[in-house]
Structure formats: C-alpha cells, structure tokens
Amino acid sequence: MIRLMLHIRLAERRWTQADLARATGIRPATINDWYHEFATRISLDHLDKICTALGCEITDILVREER
C-alpha cells in the first residue's frame, strides 16, 4: 500500500495546505486530496513541485507499507 505523507511534511514546516498551494500553484482541492490521502492518481509534475517547495525527496512524501 502506498501512503501519502504530505500532512507530516507540512506539519514539520508549520505550513498550511494554503501555504503549499500558493508556493506550488497547485489547486487547493488537489492539495487537500493529497493531505487527506484521498488521491488515487498522482501527477509527476505536482510531485516535483511539492518536493521543490518543501525541500524534500519523493521518498519523504510517498511511502510504501506492507499490508
């Protein structure tokens, strides 16, 4: 199972979803889907923008867990 850890990365930086949306230009609804792990598809462009804005690696946001 793939987990989205965006909520943890935002908490570490004390950023809101709105802060990330402004920094990346990604729609707030899309950020919300990632934050609450509702997303079923992930844009590589969005992933790149989020990693750049948060100064992190892909593996800091996407984590694979055994079921």
PDB file of N, CA and C in Angstrom:
ATOM      1  N   MET A   1       0.840  -1.166   0.000  1.00  0.00           N
ATOM      2  CA  MET A   1       0.000   0.000   0.000  1.00  0.00           C
ATOM      3  C   MET A   1       0.896   1.244   0.000  1.00  0.00           C
ATOM      4  N   ILE A   2       0.558   2.213  -0.827  1.00  0.00           N
ATOM      5  CA  ILE A   2       1.302   3.465  -0.910  1.00  0.00           C
ATOM      6  C   ILE A   2       0.613   4.497  -0.023  1.00  0.00           C
ATOM      7  N   ARG A   3       1.381   5.133   0.847  1.00  0.00           N
ATOM      8  CA  ARG A   3       0.852   6.175   1.740  1.00  0.00           C
ATOM      9  C   ARG A   3       1.393   7.527   1.311  1.00  0.00           C
ATOM     10  N   LEU A   4       0.559   8.534   1.398  1.00  0.00           N
ATOM     11  CA  LEU A   4       0.949   9.919   1.145  1.00  0.00           C
ATOM     12  C   LEU A   4       1.208  10.583   2.493  1.00  0.00           C
ATOM     13  N   MET A   5       2.411  11.057   2.698  1.00  0.00           N
ATOM     14  CA  MET A   5       2.800  11.616   3.989  1.00  0.00           C
ATOM     15  C   MET A   5       2.854  13.142   3.963  1.00  0.00           C
ATOM     16  N   LEU A   6       2.058  13.752   3.108  1.00  0.00           N
ATOM     17  CA  LEU A   6       2.090  15.203   2.960  1.00  0.00           C
ATOM     18  C   LEU A   6       1.729  15.903   4.265  1.00  0.00           C
ATOM     19  N   HIS A   7       0.770  15.374   4.993  1.00  0.00           N
ATOM     20  CA  HIS A   7       0.361  16.017   6.250  1.00  0.00           C
ATOM     21  C   HIS A   7       1.523  16.112   7.239  1.00  0.00           C
ATOM     22  N   ILE A   8       2.384  15.126   7.238  1.00  0.00           N
ATOM     23  CA  ILE A   8       3.542  15.141   8.138  1.00  0.00           C
ATOM     24  C   ILE A   8       4.557  16.182   7.681  1.00  0.00           C
ATOM     25  N   ARG A   9       4.831  16.234   6.381  1.00  0.00           N
ATOM     26  CA  ARG A   9       5.805  17.204   5.870  1.00  0.00           C
ATOM     27  C   ARG A   9       5.339  18.633   6.105  1.00  0.00           C
ATOM     28  N   LEU A  10       4.037  18.873   5.932  1.00  0.00           N
ATOM     29  CA  LEU A  10       3.521  20.219   6.183  1.00  0.00           C
ATOM     30  C   LEU A  10       3.610  20.571   7.671  1.00  0.00           C
ATOM     31  N   ALA A  11       3.292  19.631   8.523  1.00  0.00           N
ATOM     32  CA  ALA A  11       3.370  19.876   9.971  1.00  0.00           C
ATOM     33  C   ALA A  11       4.802  20.186  10.402  1.00  0.00           C
ATOM     34  N   GLU A  12       5.763  19.477   9.829  1.00  0.00           N
ATOM     35  CA  GLU A  12       7.172  19.712  10.167  1.00  0.00           C
ATOM     36  C   GLU A  12       7.599  21.148   9.845  1.00  0.00           C
ATOM     37  N   ARG A  13       7.056  21.692   8.757  1.00  0.00           N
ATOM     38  CA  ARG A  13       7.414  23.055   8.335  1.00  0.00           C
ATOM     39  C   ARG A  13       6.460  24.100   8.896  1.00  0.00           C
ATOM     40  N   ARG A  14       5.412  23.626   9.573  1.00  0.00           N
ATOM     41  CA  ARG A  14       4.351  24.514  10.076  1.00  0.00           C
ATOM     42  C   ARG A  14       3.694  25.292   8.935  1.00  0.00           C
ATOM     43  N   TRP A  15       3.453  24.575   7.838  1.00  0.00           N
ATOM     44  CA  TRP A  15       2.774  25.134   6.675  1.00  0.00           C
ATOM     45  C   TRP A  15       1.341  24.632   6.657  1.00  0.00           C
ATOM     46  N   THR A  16       0.457  25.450   6.118  1.00  0.00           N
ATOM     47  CA  THR A  16      -0.913  25.021   5.875  1.00  0.00           C
ATOM     48  C   THR A  16      -1.019  24.506   4.444  1.00  0.00           C
ATOM     49  N   GLN A  17      -2.157  23.895   4.157  1.00  0.00           N
ATOM     50  CA  GLN A  17      -2.401  23.475   2.777  1.00  0.00           C
ATOM     51  C   GLN A  17      -2.406  24.691   1.852  1.00  0.00           C
ATOM     52  N   ALA A  18      -2.952  25.806   2.336  1.00  0.00           N
ATOM     53  CA  ALA A  18      -2.995  27.032   1.531  1.00  0.00           C
ATOM     54  C   ALA A  18      -1.589  27.549   1.246  1.00  0.00           C
ATOM     55  N   ASP A  19      -0.690  27.444   2.219  1.00  0.00           N
ATOM     56  CA  ASP A  19       0.700  27.854   2.005  1.00  0.00           C
ATOM     57  C   ASP A  19       1.317  27.052   0.866  1.00  0.00           C
ATOM     58  N   LEU A  20       1.077  25.747   0.882  1.00  0.00           N
ATOM     59  CA  LEU A  20       1.640  24.886  -0.158  1.00  0.00           C
ATOM     60  C   LEU A  20       1.013  25.180  -1.515  1.00  0.00           C
ATOM     61  N   ALA A  21      -0.289  25.414  -1.537  1.00  0.00           N
ATOM     62  CA  ALA A  21      -0.965  25.741  -2.797  1.00  0.00           C
ATOM     63  C   ALA A  21      -0.379  27.020  -3.396  1.00  0.00           C
ATOM     64  N   ARG A  22      -0.145  28.029  -2.557  1.00  0.00           N
ATOM     65  CA  ARG A  22       0.443  29.287  -3.051  1.00  0.00           C
ATOM     66  C   ARG A  22       1.869  29.075  -3.552  1.00  0.00           C
ATOM     67  N   ALA A  23       2.637  28.266  -2.837  1.00  0.00           N
ATOM     68  CA  ALA A  23       4.044  28.046  -3.198  1.00  0.00           C
ATOM     69  C   ALA A  23       4.208  27.226  -4.472  1.00  0.00           C
ATOM     70  N   THR A  24       3.232  26.379  -4.775  1.00  0.00           N
ATOM     71  CA  THR A  24       3.363  25.466  -5.912  1.00  0.00           C
ATOM     72  C   THR A  24       2.483  25.817  -7.103  1.00  0.00           C
ATOM     73  N   GLY A  25       1.419  26.568  -6.869  1.00  0.00           N
ATOM     74  CA  GLY A  25       0.458  26.846  -7.935  1.00  0.00           C
ATOM     75  C   GLY A  25      -0.504  25.689  -8.177  1.00  0.00           C
ATOM     76  N   ILE A  26      -0.489  24.710  -7.291  1.00  0.00           N
ATOM     77  CA  ILE A  26      -1.401  23.561  -7.398  1.00  0.00           C
ATOM     78  C   ILE A  26      -2.733  23.945  -6.747  1.00  0.00           C
ATOM     79  N   ARG A  27      -3.834  23.523  -7.359  1.00  0.00           N
ATOM     80  CA  ARG A  27      -5.163  23.847  -6.827  1.00  0.00           C
ATOM     81  C   ARG A  27      -5.302  23.368  -5.384  1.00  0.00           C
ATOM     82  N   PRO A  28      -5.915  24.178  -4.523  1.00  0.00           N
ATOM     83  CA  PRO A  28      -6.122  23.778  -3.125  1.00  0.00           C
ATOM     84  C   PRO A  28      -6.866  22.450  -2.978  1.00  0.00           C
ATOM     85  N   ALA A  29      -7.810  22.169  -3.868  1.00  0.00           N
ATOM     86  CA  ALA A  29      -8.551  20.899  -3.799  1.00  0.00           C
ATOM     87  C   ALA A  29      -7.621  19.704  -4.022  1.00  0.00           C
ATOM     88  N   THR A  30      -6.650  19.873  -4.904  1.00  0.00           N
ATOM     89  CA  THR A  30      -5.688  18.803  -5.166  1.00  0.00           C
ATOM     90  C   THR A  30      -4.785  18.599  -3.953  1.00  0.00           C
ATOM     91  N   ILE A  31      -4.326  19.693  -3.359  1.00  0.00           N
ATOM     92  CA  ILE A  31      -3.505  19.605  -2.149  1.00  0.00           C
ATOM     93  C   ILE A  31      -4.301  18.912  -1.048  1.00  0.00           C
ATOM     94  N   ASN A  32      -5.566  19.253  -0.916  1.00  0.00           N
ATOM     95  CA  ASN A  32      -6.426  18.644   0.102  1.00  0.00           C
ATOM     96  C   ASN A  32      -6.546  17.142  -0.108  1.00  0.00           C
ATOM     97  N   ASP A  33      -6.695  16.709  -1.350  1.00  0.00           N
ATOM     98  CA  ASP A  33      -6.782  15.275  -1.641  1.00  0.00           C
ATOM     99  C   ASP A  33      -5.505  14.552  -1.226  1.00  0.00           C
ATOM    100  N   TRP A  34      -4.364  15.167  -1.491  1.00  0.00           N
ATOM    101  CA  TRP A  34      -3.087  14.571  -1.084  1.00  0.00           C
ATOM    102  C   TRP A  34      -2.974  14.549   0.436  1.00  0.00           C
ATOM    103  N   TYR A  35      -3.342  15.658   1.066  1.00  0.00           N
ATOM    104  CA  TYR A  35      -3.217  15.811   2.519  1.00  0.00           C
ATOM    105  C   TYR A  35      -4.013  14.734   3.255  1.00  0.00           C
ATOM    106  N   HIS A  36      -5.230  14.482   2.786  1.00  0.00           N
ATOM    107  CA  HIS A  36      -6.112  13.505   3.432  1.00  0.00           C
ATOM    108  C   HIS A  36      -6.013  12.104   2.830  1.00  0.00           C
ATOM    109  N   GLU A  37      -5.048  11.899   1.946  1.00  0.00           N
ATOM    110  CA  GLU A  37      -4.799  10.609   1.294  1.00  0.00           C
ATOM    111  C   GLU A  37      -6.000  10.093   0.509  1.00  0.00           C
ATOM    112  N   PHE A  38      -6.734  11.014  -0.124  1.00  0.00           N
ATOM    113  CA  PHE A  38      -7.850  10.638  -0.986  1.00  0.00           C
ATOM    114  C   PHE A  38      -7.400  10.419  -2.422  1.00  0.00           C
ATOM    115  N   ALA A  39      -6.233  10.931  -2.777  1.00  0.00           N
ATOM    116  CA  ALA A  39      -5.757  10.877  -4.160  1.00  0.00           C
ATOM    117  C   ALA A  39      -5.521   9.435  -4.595  1.00  0.00           C
ATOM    118  N   THR A  40      -5.976   9.124  -5.799  1.00  0.00           N
ATOM    119  CA  THR A  40      -5.735   7.799  -6.362  1.00  0.00           C
ATOM    120  C   THR A  40      -4.770   7.874  -7.539  1.00  0.00           C
ATOM    121  N   ARG A  41      -4.563   9.091  -8.044  1.00  0.00           N
ATOM    122  CA  ARG A  41      -3.607   9.329  -9.119  1.00  0.00           C
ATOM    123  C   ARG A  41      -2.733  10.501  -8.715  1.00  0.00           C
ATOM    124  N   ILE A  42      -1.475  10.422  -9.106  1.00  0.00           N
ATOM    125  CA  ILE A  42      -0.538  11.466  -8.729  1.00  0.00           C
ATOM    126  C   ILE A  42       0.174  11.979  -9.971  1.00  0.00           C
ATOM    127  N   SER A  43       0.119  13.277 -10.161  1.00  0.00           N
ATOM    128  CA  SER A  43       0.838  13.917 -11.258  1.00  0.00           C
ATOM    129  C   SER A  43       2.312  14.031 -10.876  1.00  0.00           C
ATOM    130  N   LEU A  44       3.181  13.578 -11.771  1.00  0.00           N
ATOM    131  CA  LEU A  44       4.614  13.697 -11.504  1.00  0.00           C
ATOM    132  C   LEU A  44       5.032  15.162 -11.429  1.00  0.00           C
ATOM    133  N   ASP A  45       4.386  16.014 -12.199  1.00  0.00           N
ATOM    134  CA  ASP A  45       4.666  17.444 -12.149  1.00  0.00           C
ATOM    135  C   ASP A  45       4.308  18.010 -10.770  1.00  0.00           C
ATOM    136  N   HIS A  46       3.155  17.615 -10.252  1.00  0.00           N
ATOM    137  CA  HIS A  46       2.755  18.071  -8.921  1.00  0.00           C
ATOM    138  C   HIS A  46       3.713  17.549  -7.859  1.00  0.00           C
ATOM    139  N   LEU A  47       4.096  16.307  -7.975  1.00  0.00           N
ATOM    140  CA  LEU A  47       5.036  15.723  -7.021  1.00  0.00           C
ATOM    141  C   LEU A  47       6.351  16.492  -7.028  1.00  0.00           C
ATOM    142  N   ASP A  48       6.825  16.826  -8.196  1.00  0.00           N
ATOM    143  CA  ASP A  48       8.066  17.592  -8.321  1.00  0.00           C
ATOM    144  C   ASP A  48       7.921  18.978  -7.689  1.00  0.00           C
ATOM    145  N   LYS A  49       6.809  19.657  -7.953  1.00  0.00           N
ATOM    146  CA  LYS A  49       6.577  20.986  -7.381  1.00  0.00           C
ATOM    147  C   LYS A  49       6.503  20.936  -5.861  1.00  0.00           C
ATOM    148  N   ILE A  50       5.846  19.927  -5.325  1.00  0.00           N
ATOM    149  CA  ILE A  50       5.720  19.799  -3.872  1.00  0.00           C
ATOM    150  C   ILE A  50       7.075  19.519  -3.239  1.00  0.00           C
ATOM    151  N   CYS A  51       7.830  18.615  -3.828  1.00  0.00           N
ATOM    152  CA  CYS A  51       9.161  18.312  -3.293  1.00  0.00           C
ATOM    153  C   CYS A  51      10.072  19.538  -3.342  1.00  0.00           C
ATOM    154  N   THR A  52       9.988  20.298  -4.413  1.00  0.00           N
ATOM    155  CA  THR A  52      10.793  21.515  -4.525  1.00  0.00           C
ATOM    156  C   THR A  52      10.388  22.526  -3.455  1.00  0.00           C
ATOM    157  N   ALA A  53       9.092  22.752  -3.301  1.00  0.00           N
ATOM    158  CA  ALA A  53       8.603  23.737  -2.332  1.00  0.00           C
ATOM    159  C   ALA A  53       8.950  23.342  -0.896  1.00  0.00           C
ATOM    160  N   LEU A  54       8.878  22.051  -0.588  1.00  0.00           N
ATOM    161  CA  LEU A  54       9.136  21.590   0.776  1.00  0.00           C
ATOM    162  C   LEU A  54      10.601  21.231   1.010  1.00  0.00           C
ATOM    163  N   GLY A  55      11.396  21.242  -0.050  1.00  0.00           N
ATOM    164  CA  GLY A  55      12.813  20.902   0.091  1.00  0.00           C
ATOM    165  C   GLY A  55      13.013  19.476   0.557  1.00  0.00           C
ATOM    166  N   CYS A  56      12.246  18.560  -0.035  1.00  0.00           N
ATOM    167  CA  CYS A  56      12.329  17.164   0.383  1.00  0.00           C
ATOM    168  C   CYS A  56      12.468  16.248  -0.834  1.00  0.00           C
ATOM    169  N   GLU A  57      12.609  14.982  -0.574  1.00  0.00           N
ATOM    170  CA  GLU A  57      12.712  13.970  -1.616  1.00  0.00           C
ATOM    171  C   GLU A  57      11.360  13.274  -1.788  1.00  0.00           C
ATOM    172  N   ILE A  58      11.194  12.612  -2.908  1.00  0.00           N
ATOM    173  CA  ILE A  58       9.953  11.878  -3.180  1.00  0.00           C
ATOM    174  C   ILE A  58       9.664  10.867  -2.073  1.00  0.00           C
ATOM    175  N   THR A  59      10.694  10.222  -1.581  1.00  0.00           N
ATOM    176  CA  THR A  59      10.505   9.203  -0.537  1.00  0.00           C
ATOM    177  C   THR A  59      10.077   9.801   0.799  1.00  0.00           C
ATOM    178  N   ASP A  60      10.157  11.108   0.940  1.00  0.00           N
ATOM    179  CA  ASP A  60       9.649  11.768   2.141  1.00  0.00           C
ATOM    180  C   ASP A  60       8.140  11.950   2.071  1.00  0.00           C
ATOM    181  N   ILE A  61       7.584  11.866   0.872  1.00  0.00           N
ATOM    182  CA  ILE A  61       6.147  12.073   0.682  1.00  0.00           C
ATOM    183  C   ILE A  61       5.422  10.769   0.372  1.00  0.00           C
ATOM    184  N   LEU A  62       6.034   9.912  -0.445  1.00  0.00           N
ATOM    185  CA  LEU A  62       5.426   8.631  -0.800  1.00  0.00           C
ATOM    186  C   LEU A  62       6.148   7.518  -0.055  1.00  0.00           C
ATOM    187  N   VAL A  63       5.376   6.714   0.664  1.00  0.00           N
ATOM    188  CA  VAL A  63       5.941   5.619   1.446  1.00  0.00           C
ATOM    189  C   VAL A  63       5.164   4.356   1.122  1.00  0.00           C
ATOM    190  N   ARG A  64       5.871   3.296   0.864  1.00  0.00           N
ATOM    191  CA  ARG A  64       5.218   2.001   0.609  1.00  0.00           C
ATOM    192  C   ARG A  64       5.221   1.194   1.888  1.00  0.00           C
ATOM    193  N   GLU A  65       4.031   0.743   2.296  1.00  0.00           N
ATOM    194  CA  GLU A  65       3.887  -0.071   3.505  1.00  0.00           C
ATOM    195  C   GLU A  65       3.319  -1.427   3.133  1.00  0.00           C
ATOM    196  N   GLU A  66       3.750  -2.421   3.836  1.00  0.00           N
ATOM    197  CA  GLU A  66       3.200  -3.772   3.639  1.00  0.00           C
ATOM    198  C   GLU A  66       1.775  -3.805   4.190  1.00  0.00           C
ATOM    199  N   ARG A  67       0.939  -4.554   3.547  1.00  0.00           N
ATOM    200  CA  ARG A  67      -0.457  -4.684   4.003  1.00  0.00           C
ATOM    201  C   ARG A  67      -0.578  -5.654   5.118  1.00  0.00           C
TER     202      ARG A  67
END
